[in-house]
JSON list of C-alpha atoms in Angstrom, two decimals:
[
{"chain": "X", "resi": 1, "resn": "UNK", "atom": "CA", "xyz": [-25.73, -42.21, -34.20]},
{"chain": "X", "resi": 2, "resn": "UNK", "atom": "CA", "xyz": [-24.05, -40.65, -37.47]},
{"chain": "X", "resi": 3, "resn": "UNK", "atom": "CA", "xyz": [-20.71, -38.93, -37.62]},
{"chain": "X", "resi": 4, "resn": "UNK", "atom": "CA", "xyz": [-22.42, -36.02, -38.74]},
{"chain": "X", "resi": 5, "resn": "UNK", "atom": "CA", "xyz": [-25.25, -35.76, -35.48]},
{"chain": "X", "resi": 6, "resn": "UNK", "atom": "CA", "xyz": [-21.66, -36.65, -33.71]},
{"chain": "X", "resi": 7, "resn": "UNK", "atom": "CA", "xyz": [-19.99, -33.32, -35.54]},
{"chain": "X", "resi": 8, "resn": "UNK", "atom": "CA", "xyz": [-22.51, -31.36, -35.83]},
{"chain": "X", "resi": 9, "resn": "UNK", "atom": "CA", "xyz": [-22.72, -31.50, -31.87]},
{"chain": "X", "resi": 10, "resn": "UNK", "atom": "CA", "xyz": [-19.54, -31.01, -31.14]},
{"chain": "X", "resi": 11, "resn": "UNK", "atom": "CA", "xyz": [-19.50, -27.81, -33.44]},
{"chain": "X", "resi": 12, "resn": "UNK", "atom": "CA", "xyz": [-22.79, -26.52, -31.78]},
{"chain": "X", "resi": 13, "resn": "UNK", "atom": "CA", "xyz": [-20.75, -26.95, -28.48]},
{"chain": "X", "resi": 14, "resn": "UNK", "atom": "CA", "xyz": [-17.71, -24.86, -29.46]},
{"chain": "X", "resi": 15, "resn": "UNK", "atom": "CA", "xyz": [-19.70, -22.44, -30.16]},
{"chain": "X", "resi": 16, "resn": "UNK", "atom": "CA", "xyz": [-21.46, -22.59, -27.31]},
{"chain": "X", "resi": 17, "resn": "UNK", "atom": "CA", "xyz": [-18.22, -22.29, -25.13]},
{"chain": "X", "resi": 18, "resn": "UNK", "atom": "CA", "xyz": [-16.66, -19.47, -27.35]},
{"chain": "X", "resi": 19, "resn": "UNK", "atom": "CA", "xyz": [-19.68, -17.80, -26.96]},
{"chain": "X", "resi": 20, "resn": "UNK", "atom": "CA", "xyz": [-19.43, -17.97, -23.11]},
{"chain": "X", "resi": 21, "resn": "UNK", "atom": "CA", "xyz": [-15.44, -17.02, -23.28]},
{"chain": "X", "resi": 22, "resn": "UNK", "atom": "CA", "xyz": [-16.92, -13.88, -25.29]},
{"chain": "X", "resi": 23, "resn": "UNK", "atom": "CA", "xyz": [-19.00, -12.91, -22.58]},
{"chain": "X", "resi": 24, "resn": "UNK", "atom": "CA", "xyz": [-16.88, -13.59, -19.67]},
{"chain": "X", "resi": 25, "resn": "UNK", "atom": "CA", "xyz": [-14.15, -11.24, -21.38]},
{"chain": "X", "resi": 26, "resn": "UNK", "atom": "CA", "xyz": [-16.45, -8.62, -22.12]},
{"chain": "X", "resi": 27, "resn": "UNK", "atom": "CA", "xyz": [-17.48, -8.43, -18.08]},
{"chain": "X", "resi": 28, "resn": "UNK", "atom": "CA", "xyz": [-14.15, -8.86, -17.00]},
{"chain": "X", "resi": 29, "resn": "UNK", "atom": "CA", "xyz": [-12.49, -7.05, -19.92]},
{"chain": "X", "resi": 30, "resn": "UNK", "atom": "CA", "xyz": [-8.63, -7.54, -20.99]},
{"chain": "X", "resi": 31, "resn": "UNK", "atom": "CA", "xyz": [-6.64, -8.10, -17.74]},
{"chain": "X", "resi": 32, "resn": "UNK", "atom": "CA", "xyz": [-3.74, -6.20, -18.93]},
{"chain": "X", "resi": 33, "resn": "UNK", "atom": "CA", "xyz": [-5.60, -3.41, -20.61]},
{"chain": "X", "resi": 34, "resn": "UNK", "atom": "CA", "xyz": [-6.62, -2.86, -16.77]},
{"chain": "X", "resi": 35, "resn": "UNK", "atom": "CA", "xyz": [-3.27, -3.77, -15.18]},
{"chain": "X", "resi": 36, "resn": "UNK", "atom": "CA", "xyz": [-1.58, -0.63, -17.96]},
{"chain": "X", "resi": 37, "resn": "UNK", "atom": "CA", "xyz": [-4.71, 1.84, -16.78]},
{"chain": "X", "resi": 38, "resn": "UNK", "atom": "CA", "xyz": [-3.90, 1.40, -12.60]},
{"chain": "X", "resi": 39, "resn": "UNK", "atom": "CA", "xyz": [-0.26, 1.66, -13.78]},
{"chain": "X", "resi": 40, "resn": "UNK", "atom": "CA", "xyz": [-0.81, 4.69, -15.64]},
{"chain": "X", "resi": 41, "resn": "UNK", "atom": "CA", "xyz": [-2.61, 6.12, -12.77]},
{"chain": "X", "resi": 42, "resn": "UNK", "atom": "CA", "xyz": [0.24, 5.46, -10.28]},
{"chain": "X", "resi": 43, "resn": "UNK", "atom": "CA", "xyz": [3.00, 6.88, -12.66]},
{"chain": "X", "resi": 44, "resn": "UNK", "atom": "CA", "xyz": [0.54, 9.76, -12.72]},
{"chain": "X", "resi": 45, "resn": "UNK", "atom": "CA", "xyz": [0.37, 10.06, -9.07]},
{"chain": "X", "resi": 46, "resn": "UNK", "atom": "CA", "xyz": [4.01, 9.94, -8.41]},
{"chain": "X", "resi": 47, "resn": "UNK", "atom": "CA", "xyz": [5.13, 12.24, -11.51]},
{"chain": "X", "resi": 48, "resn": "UNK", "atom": "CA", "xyz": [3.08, 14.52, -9.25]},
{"chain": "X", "resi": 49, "resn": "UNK", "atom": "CA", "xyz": [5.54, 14.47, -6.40]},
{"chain": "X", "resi": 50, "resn": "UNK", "atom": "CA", "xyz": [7.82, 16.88, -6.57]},
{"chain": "X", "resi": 51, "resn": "UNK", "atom": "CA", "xyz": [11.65, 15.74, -7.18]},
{"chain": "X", "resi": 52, "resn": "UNK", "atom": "CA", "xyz": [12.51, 17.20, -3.71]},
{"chain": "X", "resi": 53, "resn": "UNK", "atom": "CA", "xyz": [10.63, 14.62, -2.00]},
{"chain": "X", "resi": 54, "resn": "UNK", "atom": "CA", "xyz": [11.73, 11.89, -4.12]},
{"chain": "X", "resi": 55, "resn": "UNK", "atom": "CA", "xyz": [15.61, 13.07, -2.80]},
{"chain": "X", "resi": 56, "resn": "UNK", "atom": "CA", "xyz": [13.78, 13.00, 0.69]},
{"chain": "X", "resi": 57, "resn": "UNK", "atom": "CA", "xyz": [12.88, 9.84, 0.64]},
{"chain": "X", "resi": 58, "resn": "UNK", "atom": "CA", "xyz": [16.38, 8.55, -0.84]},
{"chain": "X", "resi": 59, "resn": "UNK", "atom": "CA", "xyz": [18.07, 10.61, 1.98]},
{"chain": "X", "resi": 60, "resn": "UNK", "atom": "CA", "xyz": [15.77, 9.40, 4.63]},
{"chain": "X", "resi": 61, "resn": "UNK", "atom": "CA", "xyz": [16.33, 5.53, 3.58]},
{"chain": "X", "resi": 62, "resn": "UNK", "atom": "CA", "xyz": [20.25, 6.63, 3.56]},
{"chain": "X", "resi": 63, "resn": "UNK", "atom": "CA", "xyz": [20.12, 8.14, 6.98]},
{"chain": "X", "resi": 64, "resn": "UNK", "atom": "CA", "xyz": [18.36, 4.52, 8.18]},
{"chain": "X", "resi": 65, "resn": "UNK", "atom": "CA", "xyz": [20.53, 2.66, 6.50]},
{"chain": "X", "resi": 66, "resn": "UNK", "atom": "CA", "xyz": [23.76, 4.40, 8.25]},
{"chain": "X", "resi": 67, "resn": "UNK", "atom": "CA", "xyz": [22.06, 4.18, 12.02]},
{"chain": "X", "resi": 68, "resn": "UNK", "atom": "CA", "xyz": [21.04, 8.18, 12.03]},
{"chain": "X", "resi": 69, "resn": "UNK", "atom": "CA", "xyz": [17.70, 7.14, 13.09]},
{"chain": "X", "resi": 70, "resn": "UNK", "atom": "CA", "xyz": [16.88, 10.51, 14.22]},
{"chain": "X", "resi": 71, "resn": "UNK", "atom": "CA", "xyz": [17.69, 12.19, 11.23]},
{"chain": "X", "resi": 72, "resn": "UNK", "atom": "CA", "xyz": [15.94, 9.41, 9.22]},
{"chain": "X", "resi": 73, "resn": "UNK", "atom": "CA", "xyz": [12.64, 10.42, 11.73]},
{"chain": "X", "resi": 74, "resn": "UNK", "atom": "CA", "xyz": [13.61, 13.76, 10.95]},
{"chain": "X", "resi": 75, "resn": "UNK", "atom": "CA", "xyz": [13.99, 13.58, 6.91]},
{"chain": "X", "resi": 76, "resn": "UNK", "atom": "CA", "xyz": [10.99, 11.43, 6.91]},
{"chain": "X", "resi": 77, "resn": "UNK", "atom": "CA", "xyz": [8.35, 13.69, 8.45]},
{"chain": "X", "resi": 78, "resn": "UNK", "atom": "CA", "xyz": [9.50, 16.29, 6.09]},
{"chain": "X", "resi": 79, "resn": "UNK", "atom": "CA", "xyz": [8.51, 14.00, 3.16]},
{"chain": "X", "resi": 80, "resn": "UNK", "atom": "CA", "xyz": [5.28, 13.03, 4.62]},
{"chain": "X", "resi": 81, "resn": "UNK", "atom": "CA", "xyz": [4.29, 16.46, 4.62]},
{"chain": "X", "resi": 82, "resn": "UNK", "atom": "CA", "xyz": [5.42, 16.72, 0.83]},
{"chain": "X", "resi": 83, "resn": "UNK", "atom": "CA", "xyz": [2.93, 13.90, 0.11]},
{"chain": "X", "resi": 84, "resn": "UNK", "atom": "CA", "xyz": [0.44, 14.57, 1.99]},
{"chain": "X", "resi": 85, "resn": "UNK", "atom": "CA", "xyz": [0.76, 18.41, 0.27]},
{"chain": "X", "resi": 86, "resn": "UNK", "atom": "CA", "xyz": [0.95, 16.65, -3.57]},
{"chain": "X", "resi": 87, "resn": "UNK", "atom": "CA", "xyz": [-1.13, 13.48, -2.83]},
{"chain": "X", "resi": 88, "resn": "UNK", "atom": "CA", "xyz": [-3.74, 13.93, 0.02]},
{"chain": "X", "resi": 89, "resn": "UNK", "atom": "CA", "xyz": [-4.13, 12.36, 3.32]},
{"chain": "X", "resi": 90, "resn": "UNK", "atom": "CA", "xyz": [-5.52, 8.92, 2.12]},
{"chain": "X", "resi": 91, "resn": "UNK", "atom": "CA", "xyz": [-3.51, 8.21, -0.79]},
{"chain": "X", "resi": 92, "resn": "UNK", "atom": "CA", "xyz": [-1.60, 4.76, -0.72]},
{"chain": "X", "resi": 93, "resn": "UNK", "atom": "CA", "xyz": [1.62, 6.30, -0.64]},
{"chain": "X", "resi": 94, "resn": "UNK", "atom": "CA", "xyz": [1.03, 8.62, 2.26]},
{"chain": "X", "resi": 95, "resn": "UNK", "atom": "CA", "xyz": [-0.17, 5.84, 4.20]},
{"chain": "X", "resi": 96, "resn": "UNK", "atom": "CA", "xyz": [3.15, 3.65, 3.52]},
{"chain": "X", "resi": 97, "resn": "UNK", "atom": "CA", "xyz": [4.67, 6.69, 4.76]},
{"chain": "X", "resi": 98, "resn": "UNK", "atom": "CA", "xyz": [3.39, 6.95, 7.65]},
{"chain": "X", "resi": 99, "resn": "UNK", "atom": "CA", "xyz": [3.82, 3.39, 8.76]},
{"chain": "X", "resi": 100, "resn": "UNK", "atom": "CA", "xyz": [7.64, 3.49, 7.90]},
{"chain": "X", "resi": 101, "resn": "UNK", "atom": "CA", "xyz": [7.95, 6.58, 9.61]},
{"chain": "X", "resi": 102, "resn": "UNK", "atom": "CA", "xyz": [5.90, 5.21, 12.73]},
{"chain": "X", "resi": 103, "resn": "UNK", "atom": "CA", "xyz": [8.45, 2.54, 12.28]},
{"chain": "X", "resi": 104, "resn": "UNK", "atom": "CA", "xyz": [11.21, 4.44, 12.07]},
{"chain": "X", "resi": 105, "resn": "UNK", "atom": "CA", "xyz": [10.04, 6.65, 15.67]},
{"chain": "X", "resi": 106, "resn": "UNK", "atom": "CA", "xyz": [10.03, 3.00, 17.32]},
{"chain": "X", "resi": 107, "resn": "UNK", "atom": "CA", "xyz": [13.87, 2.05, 15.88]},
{"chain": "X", "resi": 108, "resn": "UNK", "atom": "CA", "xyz": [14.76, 5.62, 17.19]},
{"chain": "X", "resi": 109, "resn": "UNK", "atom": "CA", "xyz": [13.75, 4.89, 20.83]},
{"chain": "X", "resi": 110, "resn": "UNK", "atom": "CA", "xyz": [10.11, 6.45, 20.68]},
{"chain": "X", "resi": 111, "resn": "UNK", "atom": "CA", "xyz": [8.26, 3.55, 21.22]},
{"chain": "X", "resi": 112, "resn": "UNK", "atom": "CA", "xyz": [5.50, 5.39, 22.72]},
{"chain": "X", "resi": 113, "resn": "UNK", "atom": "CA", "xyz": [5.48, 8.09, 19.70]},
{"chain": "X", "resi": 114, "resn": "UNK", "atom": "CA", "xyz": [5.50, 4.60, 17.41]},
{"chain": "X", "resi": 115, "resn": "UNK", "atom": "CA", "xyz": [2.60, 2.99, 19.23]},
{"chain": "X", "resi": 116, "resn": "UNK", "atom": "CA", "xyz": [0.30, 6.43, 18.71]},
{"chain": "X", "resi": 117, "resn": "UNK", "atom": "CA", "xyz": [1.53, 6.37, 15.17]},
{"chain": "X", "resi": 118, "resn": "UNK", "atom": "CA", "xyz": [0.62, 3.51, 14.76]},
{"chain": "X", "resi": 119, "resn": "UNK", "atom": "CA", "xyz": [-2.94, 3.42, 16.16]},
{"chain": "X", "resi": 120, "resn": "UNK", "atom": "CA", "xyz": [-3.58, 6.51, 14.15]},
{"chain": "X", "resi": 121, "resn": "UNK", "atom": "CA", "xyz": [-2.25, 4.58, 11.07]},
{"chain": "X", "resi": 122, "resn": "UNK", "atom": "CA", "xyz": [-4.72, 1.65, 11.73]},
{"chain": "X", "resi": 123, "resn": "UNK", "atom": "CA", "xyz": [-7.73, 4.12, 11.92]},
{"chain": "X", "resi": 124, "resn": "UNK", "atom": "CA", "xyz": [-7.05, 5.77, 8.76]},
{"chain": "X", "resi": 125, "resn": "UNK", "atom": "CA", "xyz": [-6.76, 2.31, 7.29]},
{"chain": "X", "resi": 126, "resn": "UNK", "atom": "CA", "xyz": [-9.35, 1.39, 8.25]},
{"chain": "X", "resi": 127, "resn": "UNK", "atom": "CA", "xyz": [-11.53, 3.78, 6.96]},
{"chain": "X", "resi": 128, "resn": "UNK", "atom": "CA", "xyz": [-9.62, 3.87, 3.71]},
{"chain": "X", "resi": 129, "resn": "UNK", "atom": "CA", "xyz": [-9.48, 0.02, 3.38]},
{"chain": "X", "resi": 130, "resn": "UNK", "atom": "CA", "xyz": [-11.83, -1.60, 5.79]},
{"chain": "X", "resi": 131, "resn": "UNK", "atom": "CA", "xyz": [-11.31, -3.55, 8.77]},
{"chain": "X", "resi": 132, "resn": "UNK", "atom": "CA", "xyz": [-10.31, -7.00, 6.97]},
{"chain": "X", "resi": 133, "resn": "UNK", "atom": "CA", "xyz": [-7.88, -5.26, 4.85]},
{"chain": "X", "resi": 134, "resn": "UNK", "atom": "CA", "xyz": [-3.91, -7.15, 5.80]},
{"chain": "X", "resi": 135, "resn": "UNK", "atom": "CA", "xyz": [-2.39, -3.59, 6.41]},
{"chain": "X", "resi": 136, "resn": "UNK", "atom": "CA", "xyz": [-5.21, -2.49, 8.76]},
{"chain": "X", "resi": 137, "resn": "UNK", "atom": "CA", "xyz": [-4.59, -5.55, 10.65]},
{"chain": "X", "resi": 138, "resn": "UNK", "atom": "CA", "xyz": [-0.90, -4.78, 10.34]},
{"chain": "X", "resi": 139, "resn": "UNK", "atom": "CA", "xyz": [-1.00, -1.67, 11.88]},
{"chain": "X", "resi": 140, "resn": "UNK", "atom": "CA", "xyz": [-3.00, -2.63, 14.78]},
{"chain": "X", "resi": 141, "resn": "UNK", "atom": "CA", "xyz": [-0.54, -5.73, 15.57]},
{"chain": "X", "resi": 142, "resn": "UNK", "atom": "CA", "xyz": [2.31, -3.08, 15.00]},
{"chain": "X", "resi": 143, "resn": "UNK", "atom": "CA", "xyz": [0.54, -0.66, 17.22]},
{"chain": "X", "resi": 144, "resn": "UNK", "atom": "CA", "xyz": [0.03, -3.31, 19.95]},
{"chain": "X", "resi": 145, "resn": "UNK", "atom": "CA", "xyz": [3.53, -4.55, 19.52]},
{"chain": "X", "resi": 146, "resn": "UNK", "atom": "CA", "xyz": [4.87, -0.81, 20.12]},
{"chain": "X", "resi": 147, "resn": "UNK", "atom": "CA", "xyz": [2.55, 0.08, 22.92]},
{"chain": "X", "resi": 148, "resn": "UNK", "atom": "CA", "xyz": [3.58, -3.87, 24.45]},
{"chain": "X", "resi": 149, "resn": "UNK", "atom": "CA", "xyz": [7.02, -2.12, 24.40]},
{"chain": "X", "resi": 150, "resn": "UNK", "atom": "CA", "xyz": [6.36, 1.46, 25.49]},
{"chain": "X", "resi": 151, "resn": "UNK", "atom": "CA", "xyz": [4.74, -0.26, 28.60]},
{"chain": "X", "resi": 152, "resn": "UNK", "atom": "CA", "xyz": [7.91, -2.38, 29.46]},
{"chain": "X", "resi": 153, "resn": "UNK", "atom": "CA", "xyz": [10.01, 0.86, 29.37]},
{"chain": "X", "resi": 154, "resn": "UNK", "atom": "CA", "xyz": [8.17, 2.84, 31.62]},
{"chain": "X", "resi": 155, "resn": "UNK", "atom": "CA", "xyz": [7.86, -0.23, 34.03]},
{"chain": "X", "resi": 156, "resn": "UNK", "atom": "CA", "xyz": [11.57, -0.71, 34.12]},
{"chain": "X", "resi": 157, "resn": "UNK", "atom": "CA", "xyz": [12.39, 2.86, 34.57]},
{"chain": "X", "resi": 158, "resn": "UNK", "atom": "CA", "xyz": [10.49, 3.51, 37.62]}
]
């Protein structure tokens, strides 16, 4: 065989793989075009909230933080009604919400309020996310966990 059948192959076959990395980028499109777009959309979403909730949820993390876990229940519930109010019941943010505040009821000594919270939480989840989704599952071990401990105290105060 001739150096140029050799060449002339090994062009034809560059090509050939360009051509494929041309398509493949075309049906997956630039990775960081798509990574700015769901960034923009999040900055979007939380510009909405207004600044009083943002101070909520600083004052509410400050409350944990300094063992008022009451007043961090407290602060906290007022925040998720703030985002439910600017972002809507199944937005990503209102869910984290809810789970640190379902959380925070458990911390507080409601571990009863937590497990409901929680069983809510994983119902919502999954019908926002889908059954296999890792927070879904979260929430249900979370919610078992809770209600595991809601159980003990009831047993050991009768």
């Amino acid at each position: 065989m001739s150096w140029r059948w050799v060449v002339t192959g090994a062009v034809a076959a560059a090509g050939a793989a360009a051509l494929g990395a041309v398509r493949v980028r075309r049906r997956l499109g630039n990775p960081w075009e798509r990574a700015e777009r769901e960034l923009d959309k999040r900055d979007r979403t939380l510009r909405e909230e207004h600044p009083d909730t943002v101070a909520l949820r600083h004052r509410a993390h400050y409350l944990s933080e300094t063992g008022d876990l009451a007043g961090a229940v407290e602060v906290s519930e007022q925040m998720l009604a703030e985002r439910v109010r600017a972002l809507g019941e199944d937005d990503p943010h209102v869910l984290v919400t809810r789970h640190n505040l379902a959380n925070l009821r458990g911390r507080a000594g409601d571990a009863a309020g937590a497990a409901e919270a929680f069983e809510r939480l994983a119902l919502d989840m999954e019908r926002v996310h889908g059954a296999d989704y890792i927070y879904t599952r979260e929430s249900q071990r979370a919610a078992a966990r809770w209600r595991e401990e809601a159980e003990g105290d009831s047993r050991r105060t009768e």
